[in-house]
Tab-separated table of C-alpha atoms in Angstrom:
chain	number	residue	atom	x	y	z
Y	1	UNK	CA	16.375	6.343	-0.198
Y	2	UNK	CA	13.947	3.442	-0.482
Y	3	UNK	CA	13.061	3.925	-4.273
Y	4	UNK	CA	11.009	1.121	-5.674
Y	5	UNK	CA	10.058	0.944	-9.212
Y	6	UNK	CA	7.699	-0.274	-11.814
Y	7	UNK	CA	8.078	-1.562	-15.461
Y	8	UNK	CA	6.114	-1.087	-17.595
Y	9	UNK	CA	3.819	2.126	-16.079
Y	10	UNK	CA	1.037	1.393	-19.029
Y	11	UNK	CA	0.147	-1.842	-20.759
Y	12	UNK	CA	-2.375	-2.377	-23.188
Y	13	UNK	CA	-2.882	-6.085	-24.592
Y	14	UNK	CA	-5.450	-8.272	-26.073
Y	15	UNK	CA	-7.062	-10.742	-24.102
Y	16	UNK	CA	-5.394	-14.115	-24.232
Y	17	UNK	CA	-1.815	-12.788	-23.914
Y	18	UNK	CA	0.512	-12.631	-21.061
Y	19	UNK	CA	1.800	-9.613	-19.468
Y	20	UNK	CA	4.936	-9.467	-17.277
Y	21	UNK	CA	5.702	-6.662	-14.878
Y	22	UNK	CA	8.554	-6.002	-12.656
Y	23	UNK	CA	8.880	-4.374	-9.517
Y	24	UNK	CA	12.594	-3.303	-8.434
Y	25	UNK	CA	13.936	-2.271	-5.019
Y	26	UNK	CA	16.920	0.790	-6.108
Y	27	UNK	CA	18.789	1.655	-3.136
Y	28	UNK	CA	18.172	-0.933	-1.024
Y	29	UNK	CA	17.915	-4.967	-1.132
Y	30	UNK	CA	14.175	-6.410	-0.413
Y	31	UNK	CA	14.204	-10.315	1.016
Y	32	UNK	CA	10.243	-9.341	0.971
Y	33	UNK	CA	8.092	-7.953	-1.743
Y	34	UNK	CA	4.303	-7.925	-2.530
Y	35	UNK	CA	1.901	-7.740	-4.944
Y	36	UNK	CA	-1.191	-5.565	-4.889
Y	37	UNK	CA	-4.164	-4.584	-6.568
Y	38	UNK	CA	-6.318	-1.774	-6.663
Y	39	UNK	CA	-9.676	-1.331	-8.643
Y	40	UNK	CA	-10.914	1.994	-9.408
Y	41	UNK	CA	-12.269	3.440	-6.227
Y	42	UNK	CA	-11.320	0.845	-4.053
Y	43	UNK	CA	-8.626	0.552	-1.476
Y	44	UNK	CA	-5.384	-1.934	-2.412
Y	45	UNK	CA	-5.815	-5.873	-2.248
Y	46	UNK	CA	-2.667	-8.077	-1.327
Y	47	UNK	CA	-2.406	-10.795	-3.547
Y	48	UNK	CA	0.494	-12.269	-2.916
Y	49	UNK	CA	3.685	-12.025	-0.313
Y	50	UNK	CA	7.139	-12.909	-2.438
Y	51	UNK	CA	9.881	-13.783	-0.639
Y	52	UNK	CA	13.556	-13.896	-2.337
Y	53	UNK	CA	14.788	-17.519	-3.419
Y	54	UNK	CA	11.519	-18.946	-2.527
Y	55	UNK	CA	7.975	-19.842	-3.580
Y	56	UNK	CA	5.104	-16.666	-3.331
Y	57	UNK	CA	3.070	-17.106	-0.667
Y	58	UNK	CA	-1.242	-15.997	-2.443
Y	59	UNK	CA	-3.440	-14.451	-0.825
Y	60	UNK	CA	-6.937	-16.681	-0.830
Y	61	UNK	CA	-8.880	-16.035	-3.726
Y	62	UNK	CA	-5.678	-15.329	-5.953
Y	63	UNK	CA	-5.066	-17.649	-8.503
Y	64	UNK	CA	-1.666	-18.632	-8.488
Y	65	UNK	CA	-1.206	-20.774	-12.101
Y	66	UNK	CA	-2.746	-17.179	-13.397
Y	67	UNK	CA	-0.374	-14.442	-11.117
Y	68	UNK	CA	3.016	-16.227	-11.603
Y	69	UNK	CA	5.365	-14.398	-9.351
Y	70	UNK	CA	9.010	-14.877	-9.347
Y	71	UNK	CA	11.440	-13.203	-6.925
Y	72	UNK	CA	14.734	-13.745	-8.215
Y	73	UNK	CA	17.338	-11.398	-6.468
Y	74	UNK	CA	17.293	-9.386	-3.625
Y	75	UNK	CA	16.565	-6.262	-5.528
Y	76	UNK	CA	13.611	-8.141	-7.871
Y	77	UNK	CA	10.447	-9.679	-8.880
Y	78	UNK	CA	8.349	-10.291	-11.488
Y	79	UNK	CA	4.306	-10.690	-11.855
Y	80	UNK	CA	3.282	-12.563	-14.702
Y	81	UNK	CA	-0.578	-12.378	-15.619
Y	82	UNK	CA	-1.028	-15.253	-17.788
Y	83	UNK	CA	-3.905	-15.387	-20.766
Y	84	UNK	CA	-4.974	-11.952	-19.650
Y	85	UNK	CA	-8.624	-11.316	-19.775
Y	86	UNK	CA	-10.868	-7.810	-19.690
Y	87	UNK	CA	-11.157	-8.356	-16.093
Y	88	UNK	CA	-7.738	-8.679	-15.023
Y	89	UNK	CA	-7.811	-4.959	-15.843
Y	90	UNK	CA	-6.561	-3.042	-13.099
Y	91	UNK	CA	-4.126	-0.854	-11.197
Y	92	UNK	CA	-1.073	-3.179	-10.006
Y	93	UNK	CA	1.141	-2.015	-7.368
Y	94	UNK	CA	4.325	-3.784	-5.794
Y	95	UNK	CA	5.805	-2.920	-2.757
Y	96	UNK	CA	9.410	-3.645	-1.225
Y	97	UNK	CA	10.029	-3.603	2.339
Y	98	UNK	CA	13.254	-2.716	4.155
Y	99	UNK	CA	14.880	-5.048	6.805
Y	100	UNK	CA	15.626	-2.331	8.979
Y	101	UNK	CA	12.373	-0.486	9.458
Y	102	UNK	CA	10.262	-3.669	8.075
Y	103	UNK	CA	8.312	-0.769	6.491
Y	104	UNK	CA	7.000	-1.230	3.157
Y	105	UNK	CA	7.533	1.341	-0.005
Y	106	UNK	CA	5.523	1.135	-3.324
Y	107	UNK	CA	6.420	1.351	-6.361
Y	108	UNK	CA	4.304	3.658	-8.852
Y	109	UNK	CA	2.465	0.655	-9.892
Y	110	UNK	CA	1.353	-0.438	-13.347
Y	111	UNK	CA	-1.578	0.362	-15.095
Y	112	UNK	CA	-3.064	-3.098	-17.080
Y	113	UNK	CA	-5.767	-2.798	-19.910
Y	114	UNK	CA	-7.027	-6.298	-21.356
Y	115	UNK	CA	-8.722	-5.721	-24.414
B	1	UNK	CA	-11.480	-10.968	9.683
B	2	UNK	CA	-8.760	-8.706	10.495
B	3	UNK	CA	-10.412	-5.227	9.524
B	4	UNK	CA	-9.307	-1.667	9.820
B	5	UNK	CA	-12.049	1.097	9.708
B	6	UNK	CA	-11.598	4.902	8.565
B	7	UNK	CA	-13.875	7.372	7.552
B	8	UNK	CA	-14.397	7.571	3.419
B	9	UNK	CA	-15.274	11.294	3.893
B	10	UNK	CA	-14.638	13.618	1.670
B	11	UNK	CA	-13.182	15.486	4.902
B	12	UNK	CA	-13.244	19.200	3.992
B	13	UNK	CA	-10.539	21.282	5.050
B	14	UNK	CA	-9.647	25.199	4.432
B	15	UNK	CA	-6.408	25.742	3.445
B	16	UNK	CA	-4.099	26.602	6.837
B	17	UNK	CA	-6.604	24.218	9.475
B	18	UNK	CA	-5.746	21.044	10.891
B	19	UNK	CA	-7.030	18.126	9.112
B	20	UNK	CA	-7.807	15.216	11.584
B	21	UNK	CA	-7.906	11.635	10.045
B	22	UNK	CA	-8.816	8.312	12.406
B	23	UNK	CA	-8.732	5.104	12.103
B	24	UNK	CA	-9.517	2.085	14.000
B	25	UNK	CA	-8.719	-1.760	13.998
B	26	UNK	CA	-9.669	-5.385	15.054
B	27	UNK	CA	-6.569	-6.851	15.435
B	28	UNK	CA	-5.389	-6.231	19.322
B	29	UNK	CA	-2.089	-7.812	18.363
B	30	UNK	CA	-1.121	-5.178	16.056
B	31	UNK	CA	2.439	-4.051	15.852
B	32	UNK	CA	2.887	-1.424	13.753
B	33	UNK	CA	1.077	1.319	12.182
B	34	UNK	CA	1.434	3.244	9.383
B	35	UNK	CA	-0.033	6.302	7.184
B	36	UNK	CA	0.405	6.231	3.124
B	37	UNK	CA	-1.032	8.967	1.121
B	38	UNK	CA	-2.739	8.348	-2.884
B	39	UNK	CA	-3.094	11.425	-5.147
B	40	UNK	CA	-5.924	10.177	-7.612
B	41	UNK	CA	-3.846	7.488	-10.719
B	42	UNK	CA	-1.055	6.983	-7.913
B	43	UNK	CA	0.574	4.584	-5.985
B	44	UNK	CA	1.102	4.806	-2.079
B	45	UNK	CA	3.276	7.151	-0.454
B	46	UNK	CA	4.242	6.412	2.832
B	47	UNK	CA	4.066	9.477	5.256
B	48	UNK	CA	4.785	8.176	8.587
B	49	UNK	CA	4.793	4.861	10.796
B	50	UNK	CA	4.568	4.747	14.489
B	51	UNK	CA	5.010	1.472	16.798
B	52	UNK	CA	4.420	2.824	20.490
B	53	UNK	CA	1.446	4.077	22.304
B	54	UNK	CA	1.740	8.072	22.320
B	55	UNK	CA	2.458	10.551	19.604
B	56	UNK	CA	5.067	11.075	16.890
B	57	UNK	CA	5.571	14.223	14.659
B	58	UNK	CA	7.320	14.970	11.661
B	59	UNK	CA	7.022	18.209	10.073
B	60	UNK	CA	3.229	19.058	9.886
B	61	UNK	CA	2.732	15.735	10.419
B	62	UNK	CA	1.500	14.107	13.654
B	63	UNK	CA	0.570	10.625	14.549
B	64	UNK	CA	-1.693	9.299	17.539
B	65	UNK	CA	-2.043	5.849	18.612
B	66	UNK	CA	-3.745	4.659	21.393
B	67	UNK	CA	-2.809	0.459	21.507
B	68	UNK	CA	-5.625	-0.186	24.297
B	69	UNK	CA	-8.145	2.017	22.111
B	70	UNK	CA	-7.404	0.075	18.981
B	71	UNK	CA	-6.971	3.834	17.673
B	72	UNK	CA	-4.871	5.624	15.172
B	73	UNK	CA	-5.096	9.035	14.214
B	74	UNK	CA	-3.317	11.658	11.802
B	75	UNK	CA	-3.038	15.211	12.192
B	76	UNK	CA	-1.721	17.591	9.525
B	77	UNK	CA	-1.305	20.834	10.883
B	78	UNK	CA	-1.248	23.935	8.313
B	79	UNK	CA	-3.285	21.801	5.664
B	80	UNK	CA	-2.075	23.000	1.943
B	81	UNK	CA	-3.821	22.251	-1.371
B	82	UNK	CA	-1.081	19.910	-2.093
B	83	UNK	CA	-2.502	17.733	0.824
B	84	UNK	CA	-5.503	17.001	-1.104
B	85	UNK	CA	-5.992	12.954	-1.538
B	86	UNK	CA	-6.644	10.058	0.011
B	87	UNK	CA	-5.243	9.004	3.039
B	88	UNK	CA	-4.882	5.133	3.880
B	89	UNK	CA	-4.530	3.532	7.313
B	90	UNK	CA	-2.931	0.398	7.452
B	91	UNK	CA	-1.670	-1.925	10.065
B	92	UNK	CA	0.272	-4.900	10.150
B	93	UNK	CA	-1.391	-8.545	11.323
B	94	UNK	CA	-0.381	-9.877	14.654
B	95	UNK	CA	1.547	-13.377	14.410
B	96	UNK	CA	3.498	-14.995	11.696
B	97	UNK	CA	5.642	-13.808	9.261
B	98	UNK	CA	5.995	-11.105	6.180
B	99	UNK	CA	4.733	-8.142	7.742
B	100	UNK	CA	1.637	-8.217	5.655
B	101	UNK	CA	-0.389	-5.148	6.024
B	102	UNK	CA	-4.106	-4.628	6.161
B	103	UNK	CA	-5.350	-1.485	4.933
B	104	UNK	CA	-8.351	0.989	5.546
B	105	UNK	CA	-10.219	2.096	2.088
B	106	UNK	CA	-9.086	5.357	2.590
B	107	UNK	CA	-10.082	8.863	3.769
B	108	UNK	CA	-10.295	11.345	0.679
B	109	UNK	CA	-9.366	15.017	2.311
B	110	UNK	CA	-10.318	18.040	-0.056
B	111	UNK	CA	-7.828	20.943	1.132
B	112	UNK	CA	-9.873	23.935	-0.162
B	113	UNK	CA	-7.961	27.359	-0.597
């Protein structure tokens, strides 16, 4: 139990584009989701808290007009990097916690590559 | 700032010892603690969480924490190969909502055979 998953695992783009990722909860339902990043060698960054049916809560320091997140459904939500630049490049990682154990569970994050 | 401190290492382990990880944190009001694991390209996996002062095992698995201390420790008994990675503390912030967590940078362990 407690699968979370990531689409897409890879993206390459050019810089200017936008790049949308999305983070699903399988076998259970997730009123609480986040968004992390992780540069190479580092440990993981929140940058935002995304609650179902309501606005994501950023962490400071994370712009929000850039990291559109949208949690839609119990079960989903989306990151949107708009006008992605080389260093926006990074590891992203989502997470999905249960109500029961208010423990969270990542997904196997996505890797972004802004050319 | 909320912080939580671990050792980077590399901790060096033979294969079949006891690997010891530790960690410490700022935030007195901290609930609940956890363990995740990170093979090198990967995402988190979460190995165990404990909420009371005291110990908890799970298979070769053991977690410490000591609440007054500010202290949280790991033990893997029997250390494999497989264990090889990093190892990330992280602890939830005191007040509020959301359960945010607040993670360590890690503890790479080298499980050597």
């Amino acid at each position: 139990g407690a699968v979370v998953s990531q689409h897409p695992s890879w993206v390459i783009c050019k810089s200017g584009t936008s790049v949308k990722i999305e983070c699903r909860s399988l076998d259970f339902q997730a009123t609480t989701m986040f968004w992390y990043r992780q540069f190479p060698k580092q440990s993981l960054m929140l940058m935002a808290t995304s609650n179902e049916g309501s606005k994501a809560t950023y962490e400071q320091g994370v712009e929000k007009d850039k990291f559109l997140i949208n949690h839609a459904s119990l079960t989903l939500s989306t990151l949107t990097v708009t006008s992605a630049h080389p260093e926006d490049s990074s590891f992203y990682i989502c997470s999905a916690m249960t109500q029961i154990q208010e423990t969270q569970y990542f997904g196997p994050g996505t890797r972004l590559l802004v050319l | 700032q909320k912080e939580v401190e671990q050792n980077s290492g590399p901790l060096s382990v033979p294969e079949g010892a006891i690997a010891s990880l530790n960690c410490t944190y700022s935030d007195r009001g901290s609930q609940s603690f956890f363990w995740y694991r990170q093979y090198s390209g990967k995402s988190p996996e979460l190995i165990m969480f404990i909420y009371s002062n005291g110990d908890k095992e799970d298979g070769r698995f053991t977690a410490q924490l000591n609440k007054a201390s500010q202290y949280v420790s790991l033990l893997i008994r029997d250390s494999q190969p497989s264990d090889s990675a990093t190892y990330l503390c992280a602890v939830t912030n005191s007040g509020g909502s959301n359960y945010k967590l607040t993670f360590g940078k890690g503890t790479l362990l080298t499980v050597n055979p």
